[in-house]
Coordinates of C-alpha atoms and ligand atoms in Angstrom, one line a residue:
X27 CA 45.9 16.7 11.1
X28 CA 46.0 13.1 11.1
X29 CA 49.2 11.6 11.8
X30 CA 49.3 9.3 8.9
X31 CA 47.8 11.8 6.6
X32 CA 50.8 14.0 8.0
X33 CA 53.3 11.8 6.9
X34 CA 52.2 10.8 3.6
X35 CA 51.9 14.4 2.9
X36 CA 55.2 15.4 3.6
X37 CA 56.5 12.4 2.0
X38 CA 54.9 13.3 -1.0
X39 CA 55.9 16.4 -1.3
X40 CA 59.7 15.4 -0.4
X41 CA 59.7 13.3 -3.3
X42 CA 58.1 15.8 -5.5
X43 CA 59.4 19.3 -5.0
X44 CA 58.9 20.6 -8.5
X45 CA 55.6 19.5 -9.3
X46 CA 53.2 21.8 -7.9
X47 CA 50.2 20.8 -9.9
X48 CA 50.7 17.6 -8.4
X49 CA 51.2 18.5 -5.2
X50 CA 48.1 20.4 -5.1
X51 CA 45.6 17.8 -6.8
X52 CA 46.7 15.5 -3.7
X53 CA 46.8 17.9 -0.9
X54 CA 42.8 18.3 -1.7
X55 CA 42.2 14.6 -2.0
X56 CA 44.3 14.1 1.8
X57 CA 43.1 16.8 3.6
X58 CA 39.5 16.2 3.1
X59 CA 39.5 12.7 4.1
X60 CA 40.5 12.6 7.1
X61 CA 37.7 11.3 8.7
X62 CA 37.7 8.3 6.7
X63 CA 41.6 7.5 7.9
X64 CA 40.9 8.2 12.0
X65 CA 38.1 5.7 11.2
X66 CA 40.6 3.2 10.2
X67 CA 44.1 3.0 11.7
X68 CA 45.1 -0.1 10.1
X69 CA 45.4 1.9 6.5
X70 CA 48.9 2.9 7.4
X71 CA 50.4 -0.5 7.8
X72 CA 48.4 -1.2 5.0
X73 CA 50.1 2.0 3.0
X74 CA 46.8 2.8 1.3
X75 CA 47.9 6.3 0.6
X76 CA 51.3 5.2 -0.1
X77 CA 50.2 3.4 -3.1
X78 CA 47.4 5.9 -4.3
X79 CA 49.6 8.5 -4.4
X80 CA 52.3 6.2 -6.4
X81 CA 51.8 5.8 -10.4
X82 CA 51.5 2.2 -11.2
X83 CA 53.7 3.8 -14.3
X84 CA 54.9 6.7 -16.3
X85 CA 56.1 7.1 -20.0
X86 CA 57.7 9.5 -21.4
X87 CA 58.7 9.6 -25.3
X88 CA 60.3 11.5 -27.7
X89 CA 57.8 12.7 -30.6
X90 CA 59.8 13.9 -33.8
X91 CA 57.9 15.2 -36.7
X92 CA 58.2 17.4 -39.7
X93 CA 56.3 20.8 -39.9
X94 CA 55.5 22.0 -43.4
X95 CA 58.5 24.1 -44.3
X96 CA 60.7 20.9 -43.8
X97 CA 61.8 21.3 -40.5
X98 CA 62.7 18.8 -37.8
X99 CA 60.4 19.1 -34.6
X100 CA 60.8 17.5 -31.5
X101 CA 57.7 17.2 -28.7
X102 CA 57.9 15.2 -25.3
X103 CA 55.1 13.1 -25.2
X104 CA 53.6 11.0 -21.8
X105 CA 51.3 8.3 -20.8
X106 CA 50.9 8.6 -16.9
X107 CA 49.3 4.8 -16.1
X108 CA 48.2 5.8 -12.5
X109 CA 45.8 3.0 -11.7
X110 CA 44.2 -0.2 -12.9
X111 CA 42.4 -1.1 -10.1
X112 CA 38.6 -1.1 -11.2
X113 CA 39.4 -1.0 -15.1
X114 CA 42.0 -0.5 -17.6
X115 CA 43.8 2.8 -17.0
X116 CA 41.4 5.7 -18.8
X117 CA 41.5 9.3 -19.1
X118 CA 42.5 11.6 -21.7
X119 CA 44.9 13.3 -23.7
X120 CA 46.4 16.8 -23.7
X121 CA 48.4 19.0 -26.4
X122 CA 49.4 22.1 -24.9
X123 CA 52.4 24.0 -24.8
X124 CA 52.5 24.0 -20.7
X125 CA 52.4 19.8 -20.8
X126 CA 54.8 18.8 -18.1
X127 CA 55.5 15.6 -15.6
X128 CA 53.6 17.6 -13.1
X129 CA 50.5 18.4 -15.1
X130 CA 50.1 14.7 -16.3
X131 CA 50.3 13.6 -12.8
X132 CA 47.6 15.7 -11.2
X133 CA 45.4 15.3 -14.1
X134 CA 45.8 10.7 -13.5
X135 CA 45.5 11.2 -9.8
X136 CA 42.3 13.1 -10.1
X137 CA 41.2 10.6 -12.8
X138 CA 41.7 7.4 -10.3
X139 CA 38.8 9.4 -8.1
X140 CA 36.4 10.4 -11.1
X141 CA 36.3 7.5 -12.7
X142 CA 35.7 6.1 -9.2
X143 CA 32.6 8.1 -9.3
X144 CA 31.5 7.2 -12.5
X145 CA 30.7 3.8 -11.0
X146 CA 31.8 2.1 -14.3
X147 CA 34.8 0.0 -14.9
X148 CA 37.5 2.5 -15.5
X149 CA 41.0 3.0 -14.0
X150 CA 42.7 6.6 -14.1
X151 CA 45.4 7.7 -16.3
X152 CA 46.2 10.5 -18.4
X153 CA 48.7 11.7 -21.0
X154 CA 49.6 14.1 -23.8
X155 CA 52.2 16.5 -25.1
X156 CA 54.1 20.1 -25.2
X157 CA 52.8 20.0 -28.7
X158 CA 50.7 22.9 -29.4
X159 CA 48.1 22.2 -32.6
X160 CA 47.9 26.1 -32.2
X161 CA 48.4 27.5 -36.1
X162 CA 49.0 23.9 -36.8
X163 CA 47.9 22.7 -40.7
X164 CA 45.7 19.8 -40.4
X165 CA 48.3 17.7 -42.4
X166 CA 50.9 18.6 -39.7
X167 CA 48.6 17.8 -36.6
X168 CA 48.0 14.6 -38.8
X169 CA 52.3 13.4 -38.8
X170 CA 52.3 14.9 -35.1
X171 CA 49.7 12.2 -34.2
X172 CA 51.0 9.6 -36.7
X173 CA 54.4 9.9 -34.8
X174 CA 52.7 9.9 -31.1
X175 CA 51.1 6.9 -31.6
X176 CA 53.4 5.4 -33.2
X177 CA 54.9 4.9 -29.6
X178 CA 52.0 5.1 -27.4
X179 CA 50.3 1.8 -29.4
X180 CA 53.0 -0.4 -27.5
X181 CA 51.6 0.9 -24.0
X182 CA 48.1 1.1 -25.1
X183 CA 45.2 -1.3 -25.8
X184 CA 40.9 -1.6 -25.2
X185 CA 41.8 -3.8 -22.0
X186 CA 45.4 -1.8 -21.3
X187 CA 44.8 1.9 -20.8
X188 CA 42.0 4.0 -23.0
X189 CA 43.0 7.5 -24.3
X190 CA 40.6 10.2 -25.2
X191 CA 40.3 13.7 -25.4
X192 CA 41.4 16.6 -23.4
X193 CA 42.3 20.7 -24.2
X194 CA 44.0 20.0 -27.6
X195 CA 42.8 16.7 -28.9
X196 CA 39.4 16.6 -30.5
X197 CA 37.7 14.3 -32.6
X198 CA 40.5 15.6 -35.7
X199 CA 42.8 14.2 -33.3
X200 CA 41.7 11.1 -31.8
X201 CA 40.7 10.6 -36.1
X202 CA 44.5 10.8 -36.7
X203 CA 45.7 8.8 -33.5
X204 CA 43.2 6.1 -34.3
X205 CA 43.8 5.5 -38.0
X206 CA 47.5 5.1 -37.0
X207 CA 46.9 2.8 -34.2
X208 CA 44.8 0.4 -36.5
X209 CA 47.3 0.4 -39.3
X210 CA 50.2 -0.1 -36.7
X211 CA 48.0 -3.4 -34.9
X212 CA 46.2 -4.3 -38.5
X213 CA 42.7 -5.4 -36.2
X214 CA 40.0 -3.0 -35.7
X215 CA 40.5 -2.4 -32.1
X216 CA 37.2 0.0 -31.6
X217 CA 37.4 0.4 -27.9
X218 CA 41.4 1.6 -27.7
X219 CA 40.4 5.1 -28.3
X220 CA 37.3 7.1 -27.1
X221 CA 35.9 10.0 -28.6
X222 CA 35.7 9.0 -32.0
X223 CA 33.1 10.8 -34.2
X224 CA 30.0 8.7 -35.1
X225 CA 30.4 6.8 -37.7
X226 CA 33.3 4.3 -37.0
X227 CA 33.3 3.7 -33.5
X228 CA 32.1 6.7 -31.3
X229 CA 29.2 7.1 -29.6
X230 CA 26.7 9.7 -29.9
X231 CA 26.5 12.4 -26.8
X232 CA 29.9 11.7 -26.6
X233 CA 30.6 15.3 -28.0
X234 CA 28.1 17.0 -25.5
X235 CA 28.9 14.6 -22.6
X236 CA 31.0 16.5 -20.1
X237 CA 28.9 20.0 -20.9
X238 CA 25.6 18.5 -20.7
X239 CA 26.9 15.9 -17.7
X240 CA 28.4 19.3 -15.5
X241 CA 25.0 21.0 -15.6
X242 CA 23.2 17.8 -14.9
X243 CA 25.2 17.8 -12.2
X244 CA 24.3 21.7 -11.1
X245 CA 20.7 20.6 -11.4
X246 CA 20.8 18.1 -8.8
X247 CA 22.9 20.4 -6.5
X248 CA 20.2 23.1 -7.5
X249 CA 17.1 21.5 -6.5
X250 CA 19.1 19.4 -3.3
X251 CA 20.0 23.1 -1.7
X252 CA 16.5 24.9 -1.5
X253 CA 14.9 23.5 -4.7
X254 CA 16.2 26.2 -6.9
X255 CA 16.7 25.9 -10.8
X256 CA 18.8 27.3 -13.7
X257 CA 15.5 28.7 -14.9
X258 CA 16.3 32.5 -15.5
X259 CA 20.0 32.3 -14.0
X260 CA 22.6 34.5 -15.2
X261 CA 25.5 32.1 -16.1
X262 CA 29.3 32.6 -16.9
X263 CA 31.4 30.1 -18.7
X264 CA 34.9 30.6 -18.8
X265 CA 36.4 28.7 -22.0
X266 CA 34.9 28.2 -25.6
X267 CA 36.0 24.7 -26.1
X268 CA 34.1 21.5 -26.0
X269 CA 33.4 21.8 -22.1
X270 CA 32.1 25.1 -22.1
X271 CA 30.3 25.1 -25.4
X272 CA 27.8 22.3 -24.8
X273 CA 27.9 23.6 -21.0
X274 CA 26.6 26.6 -22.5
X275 CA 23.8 24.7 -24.9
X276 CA 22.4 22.2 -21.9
X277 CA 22.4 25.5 -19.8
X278 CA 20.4 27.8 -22.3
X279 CA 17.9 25.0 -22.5
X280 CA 17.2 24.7 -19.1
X281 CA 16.5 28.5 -19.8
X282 CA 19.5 30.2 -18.3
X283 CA 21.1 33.1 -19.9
X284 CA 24.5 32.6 -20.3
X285 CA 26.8 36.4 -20.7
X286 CA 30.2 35.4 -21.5
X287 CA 32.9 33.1 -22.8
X288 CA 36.2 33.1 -23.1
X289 CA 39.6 32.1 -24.0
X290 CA 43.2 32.1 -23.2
X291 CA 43.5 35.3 -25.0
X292 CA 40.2 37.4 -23.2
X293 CA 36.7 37.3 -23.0
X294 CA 33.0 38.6 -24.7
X295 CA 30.5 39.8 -22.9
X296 CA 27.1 39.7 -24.8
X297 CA 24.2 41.3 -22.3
X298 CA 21.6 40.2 -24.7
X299 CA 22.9 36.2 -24.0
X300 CA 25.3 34.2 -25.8
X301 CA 24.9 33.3 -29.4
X302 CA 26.0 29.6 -29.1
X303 CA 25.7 28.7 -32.7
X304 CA 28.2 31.7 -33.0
X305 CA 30.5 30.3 -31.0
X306 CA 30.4 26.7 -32.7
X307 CA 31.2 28.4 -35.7
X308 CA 34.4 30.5 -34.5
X309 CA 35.3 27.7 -32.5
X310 CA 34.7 24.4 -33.8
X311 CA 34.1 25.4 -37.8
X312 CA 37.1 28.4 -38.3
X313 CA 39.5 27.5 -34.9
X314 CA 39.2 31.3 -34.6
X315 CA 39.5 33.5 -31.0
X316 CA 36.5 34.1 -28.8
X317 CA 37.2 37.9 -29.8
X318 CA 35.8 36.9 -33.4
X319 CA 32.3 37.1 -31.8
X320 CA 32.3 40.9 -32.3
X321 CA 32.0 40.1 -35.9
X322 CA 29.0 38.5 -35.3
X323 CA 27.7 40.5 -32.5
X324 CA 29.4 44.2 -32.9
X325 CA 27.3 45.0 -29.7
X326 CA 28.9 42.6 -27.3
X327 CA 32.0 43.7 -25.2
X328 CA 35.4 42.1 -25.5
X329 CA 37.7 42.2 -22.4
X330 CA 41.9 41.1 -22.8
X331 CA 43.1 39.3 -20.3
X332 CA 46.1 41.2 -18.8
X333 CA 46.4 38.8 -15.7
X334 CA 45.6 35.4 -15.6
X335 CA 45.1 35.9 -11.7
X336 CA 42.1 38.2 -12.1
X337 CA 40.3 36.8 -15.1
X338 CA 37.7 39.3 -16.8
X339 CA 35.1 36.8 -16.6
X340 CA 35.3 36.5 -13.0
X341 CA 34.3 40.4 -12.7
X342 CA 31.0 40.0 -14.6
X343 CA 28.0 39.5 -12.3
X344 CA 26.9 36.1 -12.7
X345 CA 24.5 33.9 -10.5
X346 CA 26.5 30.5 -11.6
X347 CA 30.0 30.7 -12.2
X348 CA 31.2 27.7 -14.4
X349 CA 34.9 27.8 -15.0
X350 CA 35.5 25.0 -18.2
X351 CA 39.2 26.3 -19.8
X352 CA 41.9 24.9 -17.3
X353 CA 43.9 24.6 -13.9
X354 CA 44.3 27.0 -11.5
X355 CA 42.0 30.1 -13.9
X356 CA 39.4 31.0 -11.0
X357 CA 41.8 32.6 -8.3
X358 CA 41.1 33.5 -4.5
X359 CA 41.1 37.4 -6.1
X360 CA 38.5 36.5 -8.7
X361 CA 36.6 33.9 -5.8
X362 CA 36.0 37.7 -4.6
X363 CA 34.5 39.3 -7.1
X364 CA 32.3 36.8 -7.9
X365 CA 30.9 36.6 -4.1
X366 CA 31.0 40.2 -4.0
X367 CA 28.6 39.8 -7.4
X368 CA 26.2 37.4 -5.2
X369 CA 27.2 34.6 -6.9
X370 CA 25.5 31.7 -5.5
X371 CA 27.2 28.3 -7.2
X372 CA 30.7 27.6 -8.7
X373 CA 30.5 24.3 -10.7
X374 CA 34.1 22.9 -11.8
X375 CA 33.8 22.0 -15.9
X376 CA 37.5 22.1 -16.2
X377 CA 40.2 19.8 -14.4
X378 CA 40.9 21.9 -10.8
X379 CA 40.1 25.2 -12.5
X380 CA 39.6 26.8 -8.9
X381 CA 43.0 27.9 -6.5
X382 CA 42.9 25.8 -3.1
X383 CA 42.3 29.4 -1.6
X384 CA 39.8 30.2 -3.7
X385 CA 37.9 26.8 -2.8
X386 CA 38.1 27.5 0.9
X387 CA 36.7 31.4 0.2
X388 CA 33.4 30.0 -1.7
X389 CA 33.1 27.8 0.6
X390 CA 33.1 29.7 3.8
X391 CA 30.8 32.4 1.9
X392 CA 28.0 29.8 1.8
X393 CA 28.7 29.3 -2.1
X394 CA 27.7 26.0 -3.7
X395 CA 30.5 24.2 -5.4
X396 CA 30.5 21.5 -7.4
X397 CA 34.2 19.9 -7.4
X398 CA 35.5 19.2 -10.8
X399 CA 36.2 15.1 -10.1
X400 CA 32.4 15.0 -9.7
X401 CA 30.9 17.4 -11.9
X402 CA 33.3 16.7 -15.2
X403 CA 32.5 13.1 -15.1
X404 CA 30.2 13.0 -17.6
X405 CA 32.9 12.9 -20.4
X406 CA 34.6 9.9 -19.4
X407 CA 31.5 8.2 -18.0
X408 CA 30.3 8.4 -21.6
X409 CA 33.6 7.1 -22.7
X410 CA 33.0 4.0 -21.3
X411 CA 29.7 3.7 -22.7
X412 CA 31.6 4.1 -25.9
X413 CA 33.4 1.5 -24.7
X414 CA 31.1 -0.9 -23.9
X415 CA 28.9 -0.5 -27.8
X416 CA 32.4 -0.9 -29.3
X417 CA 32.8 -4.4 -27.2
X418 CA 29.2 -5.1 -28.0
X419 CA 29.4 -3.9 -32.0
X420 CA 26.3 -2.4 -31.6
X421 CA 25.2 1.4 -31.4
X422 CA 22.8 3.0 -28.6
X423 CA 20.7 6.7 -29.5
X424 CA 21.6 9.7 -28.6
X425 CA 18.7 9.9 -26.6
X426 CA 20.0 6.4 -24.8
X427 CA 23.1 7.4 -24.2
X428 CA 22.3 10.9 -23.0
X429 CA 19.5 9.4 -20.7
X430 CA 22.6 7.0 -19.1
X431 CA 24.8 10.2 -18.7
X432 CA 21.7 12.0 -16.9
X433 CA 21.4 8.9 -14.4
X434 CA 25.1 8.9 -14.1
X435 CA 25.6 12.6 -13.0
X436 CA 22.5 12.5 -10.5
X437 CA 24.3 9.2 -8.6
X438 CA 27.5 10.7 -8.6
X439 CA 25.2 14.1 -7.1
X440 CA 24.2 11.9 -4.9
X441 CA 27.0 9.7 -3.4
X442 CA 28.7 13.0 -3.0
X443 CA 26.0 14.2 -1.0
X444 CA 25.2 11.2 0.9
X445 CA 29.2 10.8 2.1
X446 CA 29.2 14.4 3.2
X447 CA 26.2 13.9 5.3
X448 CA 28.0 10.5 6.4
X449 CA 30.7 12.3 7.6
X450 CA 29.0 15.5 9.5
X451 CA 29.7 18.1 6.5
X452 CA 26.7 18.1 4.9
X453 CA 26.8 20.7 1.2
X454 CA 30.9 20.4 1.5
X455 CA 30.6 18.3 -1.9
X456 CA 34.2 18.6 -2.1
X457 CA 35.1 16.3 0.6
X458 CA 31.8 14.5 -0.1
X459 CA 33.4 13.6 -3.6
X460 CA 37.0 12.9 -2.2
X461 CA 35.7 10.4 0.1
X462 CA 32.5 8.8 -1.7
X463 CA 35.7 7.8 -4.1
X464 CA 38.2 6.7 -1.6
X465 CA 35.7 4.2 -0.5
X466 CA 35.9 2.4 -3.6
X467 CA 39.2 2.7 -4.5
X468 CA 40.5 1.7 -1.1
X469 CA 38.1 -1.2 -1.0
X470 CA 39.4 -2.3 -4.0
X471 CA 42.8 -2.3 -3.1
X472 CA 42.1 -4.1 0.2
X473 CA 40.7 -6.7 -1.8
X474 CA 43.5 -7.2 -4.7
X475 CA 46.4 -7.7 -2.1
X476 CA 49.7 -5.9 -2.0
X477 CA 50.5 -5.4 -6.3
Ligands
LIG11 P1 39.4 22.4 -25.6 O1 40.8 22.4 -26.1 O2 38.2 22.1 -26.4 O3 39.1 23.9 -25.0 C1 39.9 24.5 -24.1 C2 39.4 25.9 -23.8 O4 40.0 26.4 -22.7 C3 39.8 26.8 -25.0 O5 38.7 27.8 -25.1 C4 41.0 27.5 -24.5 O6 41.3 28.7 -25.1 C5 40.7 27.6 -23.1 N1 41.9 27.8 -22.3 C6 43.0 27.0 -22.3 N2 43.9 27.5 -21.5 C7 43.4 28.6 -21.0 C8 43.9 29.6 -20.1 N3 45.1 29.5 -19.6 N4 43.1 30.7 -19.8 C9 41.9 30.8 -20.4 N5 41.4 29.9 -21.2 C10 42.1 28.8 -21.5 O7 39.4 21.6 -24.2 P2 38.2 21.0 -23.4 O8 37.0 21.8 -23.5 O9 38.1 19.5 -23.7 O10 38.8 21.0 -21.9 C11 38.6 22.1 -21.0 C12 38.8 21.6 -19.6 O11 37.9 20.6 -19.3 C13 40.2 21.1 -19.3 O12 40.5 21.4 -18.0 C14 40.0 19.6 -19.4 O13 40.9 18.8 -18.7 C15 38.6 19.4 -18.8 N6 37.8 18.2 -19.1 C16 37.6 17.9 -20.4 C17 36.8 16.8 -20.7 C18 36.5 16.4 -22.1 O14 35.7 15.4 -22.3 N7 36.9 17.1 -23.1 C19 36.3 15.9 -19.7 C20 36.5 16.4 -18.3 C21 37.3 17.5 -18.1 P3 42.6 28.8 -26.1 O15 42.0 28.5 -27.4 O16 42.9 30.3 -26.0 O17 43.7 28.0 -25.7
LIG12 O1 39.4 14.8 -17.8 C1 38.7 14.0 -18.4 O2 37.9 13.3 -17.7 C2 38.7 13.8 -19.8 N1 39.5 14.6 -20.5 C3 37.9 12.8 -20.5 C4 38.6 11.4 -20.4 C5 38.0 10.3 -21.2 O3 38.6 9.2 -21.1 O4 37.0 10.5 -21.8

């Protein structure tokens, strides 16, 4: 490896021994650019990956709330401002139990290279909470979010750093965060928070964005590697949440037939295709479990999930394999079983759902992949569109908008594409992502000075 690449890595990792997540997220980024740093020794004086790898800032806050019986609870919450080089720090937020330092950090980093992607004016950051909104009433999620924002507003802002949503924090929650924000600044600030439902700032698609934008994405990879289509695919979608349910709806009308969903909990299997509207209604209606589908569908087959390193889902034959719940949920044993099932493309809905290992397998067995950083992008690509009718006080259509996330995925298809051919490893869309985005980020520092 190359010798600066070397260093920074082990320096990194030095400074950062209990943060594997992190660790990880930036191993990918370094490794597969490597031929961008031999092309240009003077980066290491210049400590270009010094500074990427370097949040501009982190917070961390204490969240206290009361739960309904009267008790005192107390969440960590974090804002990890990573970079404001091309636009005010953006990326969303996450309640989950599992919320650590380490999480938060490989979640801005890989922000910093979407958003790069995107081509629009967005830095990276990311942020959230151990909070679980699990079993939560709505009028506790509600002081939960009162009390979060009622120290994030100091750090936040439409030309500071733009929070939306991630696995936790829907439109209920950016609803609560928002109204608290405004009350807190008393001015309508529109463009602070994206993913606000229609009606008093959000834009529409916004909802569908990163589903619809990931298999616009597929659809360009498709067609680019022997003109092939979703038309009559057999697809698998791990997740049920936003991600993989409007995944599931862009996929079905481009005539796929998706089998199965999931959740943290197990998976359905329905032979005769997913019944979406189903799912919405478990999922976005009730905030019930994927196994509720068997209520609907007594047919279908529900599988537990007894280890989270062999994943039902992953089992069930599938032509295209799209894992939309978390990190690390599509391991090197299920990368197996899915090649073994003659998969023939992986497309990353969720943040670095697939193992390192698992990456390298598809890979080597001639699967497509489509790397999270470029195929999630549709999300926060539309947030800044949301961005930009709030600073205009003006609302686009749906069909405007979603035409502008369709352009947006089929550029990002293609810088990917056209870096990996720039570099000699053409269809290797994860390095052809990594560097297409180092381009513009280093370019950008180059040209702001050391700050
Ligand atoms: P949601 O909270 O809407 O849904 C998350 C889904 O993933 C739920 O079905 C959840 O199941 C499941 N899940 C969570 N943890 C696990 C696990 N350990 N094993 C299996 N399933 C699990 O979140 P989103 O759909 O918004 O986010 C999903 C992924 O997509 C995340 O990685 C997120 O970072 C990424 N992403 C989201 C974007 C957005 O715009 N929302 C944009 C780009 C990326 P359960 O109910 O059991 O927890
Ligand atoms: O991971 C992501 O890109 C998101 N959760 C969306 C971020 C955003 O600002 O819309």
């Amino acid at each position: 490896m190359n010798k600066y690449l070397e260093k920074v890595l082990a320096k990194v990792e030095a400074k950062n021994p209990n943060e594997p997540e992190y660790l990880q997220a930036v191993k990918e980024v370094l490794s597969s650019i490597e031929p961008v740093i031999d092309a240009n020794p003077d980066f290491e004086k210049l400590a270009i990956l010094e500074r990427i790898v370097e949040p501009e800032r982190i917070i961390t806050f204490r969240v206290p709330w009361v739960d309904d019986n009267g008790q005192v609870q107390v969440n960590r919450g974090f804002r990890v401002q990573y970079s404001s080089l091309i636009g005010p720090y953006k990326g969303g937020l996450r309640f989950h139990p599992s919320v650590n330092q380490s999480i938060m950090k490989f979640l801005g980093f890989e922000q910093i290279f979407k958003n790069a992607l995107s081509g629009l004016p967005i830095g990276g950051g990311k942020g959230g909470s151990d909070f679980d909104p699990k079993g939560k009433s709505d009028a506790e999620v509600m002081r939960f979010c009162q009390s979060f924002m009622t120290e994030l507003y100091r750090h936040i802002g439409q030309d500071v750093d733009v929070p939306a949503g991630d696995i936790g924090v829907g439109g209920r929650e950016i609803g609560f965060l928002f109204g608290q924000y405004k009350r807190i600044r008393n001015g309508y600030e529109g463009g602070v928070l994206t993913g606000k439902a229609v009606g008093y700032g959000g834009s529409l698609a916004r909802t569908q964005a990163t589903g619809y934008g990931l298999i616009y994405y597929m659809r360009e990879m498709l067609k680019a590697n022997g003109g092939q289509t979703f038309e009559g695919k057999t697809v698998t979608i791990s997740g049920s949440g936003n991600v993989a349910i409007y995944a599931c709806e862009k996929a079905q009308e481009y005539g796929a037939k998706v089998v199965a969903m999931s959740d943290s909990n197990g998976c359905i299997y329905d032979k005769n295709g997913i019944d979406l509207a189903a799912i919405k209604e478990i999922k976005e209606v009730k905030r019930g479990r994927v196994k509720d589908y068997l209520n609907y569908h007594a047919d279908a087959k529900y599988m537990e999930t007894a280890d989270r390193n062999d994943a039902p889902i992953w089992t069930i034959k599938s032509d295209i394999a799209l894992p939309c719940a978390t990190q690390n949920e599509l391991s090197l044993t299920s990368a197996k079983k899915l090649v073994a099932n003659g998969v023939i493309a992986v497309g990353e809905g969720a943040n670095m759902p697939s193992t390192e290992e698992a990456i390298e397998y598809l890979q080597e067995n001639k699967v497509l992949f489509a790397p999270a950083k470029a195929a999630n992008a549709g999300g926060v690509s539309t947030s800044a569109i949301e961005m930009s009718q709030n600073s205009m006080r003006y609302y686009y259509t749906f069909e405007e908008v979603d035409k502008r996330l369709d352009a947006i995925m089929t550029n990002i298809f293609k810088a990917c594409d056209e870096a990996s051919k720039q570099y000699g490893m053409e269809g290797n869309y994860v390095a052809g992502a990594n560097i297409a985005a180092f381009q513009t980020i280093s370019k950008a520092m180059l040209a702001q000075g050391v700050v």
